[in-house]
GROMACS .gro file of C-alpha atoms in nm:
model
   87
    1SER     CA    1  -0.037  -0.027   0.023
    2LEU     CA    2   0.082   0.307  -0.048
    3ARG     CA    3  -0.053   0.457   0.221
    4VAL     CA    4   0.141   0.666   0.504
    5THR     CA    5   0.056   0.752   0.845
    6SER     CA    6   0.401   1.015   0.895
    7GLY     CA    7   0.541   1.195   0.711
    8ALA     CA    8   0.891   1.055   0.761
    9GLU     CA    9   0.669   0.751   0.624
   10ALA     CA   10   0.604   0.966   0.324
   11VAL     CA   11   0.979   1.055   0.279
   12ARG     CA   12   1.072   0.759   0.253
   13LEU     CA   13   0.858   0.625   0.063
   14MET     CA   14   0.914   0.943  -0.283
   15LEU     CA   15   1.378   0.787  -0.122
   16ASP     CA   16   1.258   0.389  -0.281
   17SER     CA   17   1.053   0.536  -0.614
   18GLU     CA   18   1.251   0.495  -0.869
   19ARG     CA   19   1.003   0.686  -1.070
   20VAL     CA   20   1.055   0.963  -0.799
   21ALA     CA   21   1.401   0.932  -0.925
   22GLU     CA   22   1.387   0.922  -1.226
   23ASP     CA   23   1.171   1.262  -1.194
   24LEU     CA   24   1.424   1.415  -0.985
   25LYS     CA   25   1.663   1.363  -1.183
   26TYR     CA   26   1.488   1.499  -1.518
   27ALA     CA   27   1.428   1.813  -1.285
   28LEU     CA   28   1.802   1.853  -1.248
   29GLU     CA   29   1.881   1.810  -1.616
   30GLN     CA   30   1.655   2.140  -1.621
   31PRO     CA   31   1.791   2.506  -1.488
   32ALA     CA   32   1.710   2.554  -1.150
   33ASP     CA   33   1.459   2.865  -1.255
   34LYS     CA   34   1.274   2.655  -1.509
   35TRP     CA   35   1.236   2.362  -1.242
   36GLY     CA   36   0.847   2.249  -1.240
   37VAL     CA   37   0.898   2.026  -0.896
   38SER     CA   38   0.587   2.008  -0.713
   39VAL     CA   39   0.498   1.754  -0.374
   40SER     CA   40   0.127   1.737  -0.319
   41VAL     CA   41  -0.052   1.603  -0.033
   42ARG     CA   42  -0.384   1.487   0.013
   43GLU     CA   43  -0.610   1.259   0.151
   44TRP     CA   44  -0.595   0.855   0.138
   45CYS     CA   45  -0.871   0.736  -0.093
   46GLY     CA   46  -0.857   0.328  -0.055
   47ASP     CA   47  -1.127   0.237  -0.198
   48VAL     CA   48  -1.067   0.439  -0.586
   49LYS     CA   49  -0.968   0.130  -0.789
   50LEU     CA   50  -0.724   0.085  -0.987
   51HIS     CA   51  -0.955   0.162  -1.337
   52SER     CA   52  -1.118   0.501  -1.166
   53GLU     CA   53  -0.707   0.668  -1.126
   54TRP     CA   54  -0.631   0.899  -1.394
   55ARG     CA   55  -0.358   1.191  -1.494
   56GLY     CA   56  -0.416   1.516  -1.647
   57PHE     CA   57  -0.226   1.671  -1.826
   58VAL     CA   58  -0.230   2.075  -1.787
   59TRP     CA   59  -0.050   2.323  -1.959
   60GLY     CA   60  -0.114   2.674  -1.933
   61GLY     CA   61  -0.403   2.658  -1.673
   62THR     CA   62  -0.592   2.437  -1.938
   63LEU     CA   63  -0.610   2.042  -1.939
   64ASN     CA   64  -0.484   1.927  -2.269
   65ALA     CA   65  -0.523   1.551  -2.146
   66LEU     CA   66  -0.632   1.312  -1.949
   67GLY     CA   67  -0.475   0.881  -1.943
   68GLN     CA   68  -0.555   0.647  -1.753
   69TYR     CA   69  -0.322   0.587  -1.456
   70TYR     CA   70  -0.179   0.296  -1.488
   71HIS     CA   71  -0.108   0.261  -1.897
   72PRO     CA   72  -0.008  -0.108  -1.936
   73LEU     CA   73  -0.313  -0.290  -1.746
   74LEU     CA   74  -0.655  -0.313  -2.019
   75PHE     CA   75  -0.976  -0.248  -1.783
   76PRO     CA   76  -1.350  -0.383  -1.986
   77ALA     CA   77  -1.539  -0.143  -1.874
   78LEU     CA   78  -1.328   0.128  -1.995
   79VAL     CA   79  -1.388   0.041  -2.333
   80GLU     CA   80  -1.814   0.009  -2.333
   81ASP     CA   81  -1.973   0.183  -2.551
   82GLY     CA   82  -2.030   0.570  -2.484
   83PHE     CA   83  -1.708   0.574  -2.160
   84ALA     CA   84  -1.503   0.818  -2.366
   85GLU     CA   85  -1.827   1.027  -2.426
   86ARG     CA   86  -1.867   1.059  -2.029
   87VAL     CA   87  -1.548   1.103  -1.903
   0.00000   0.00000   0.00000
């Protein structure tokens, strides 16, 4: 589980993450004034289903794309007729 109950646990979780390491490596390759790295914290919601996690891409304050967070997986409910129109 990715749920943590303290700041120390959250830092440990991030330090053990290859994804975080990759993102920070990329950020450090940029000039310091171009860094766009931030950390967002929210209340844990354990009943969120895998197929309902999405990632939004925002540029200039506008949502430009929406993608399935677990992109390597196929969730049949997401390809049913009319689903894209409901999103």
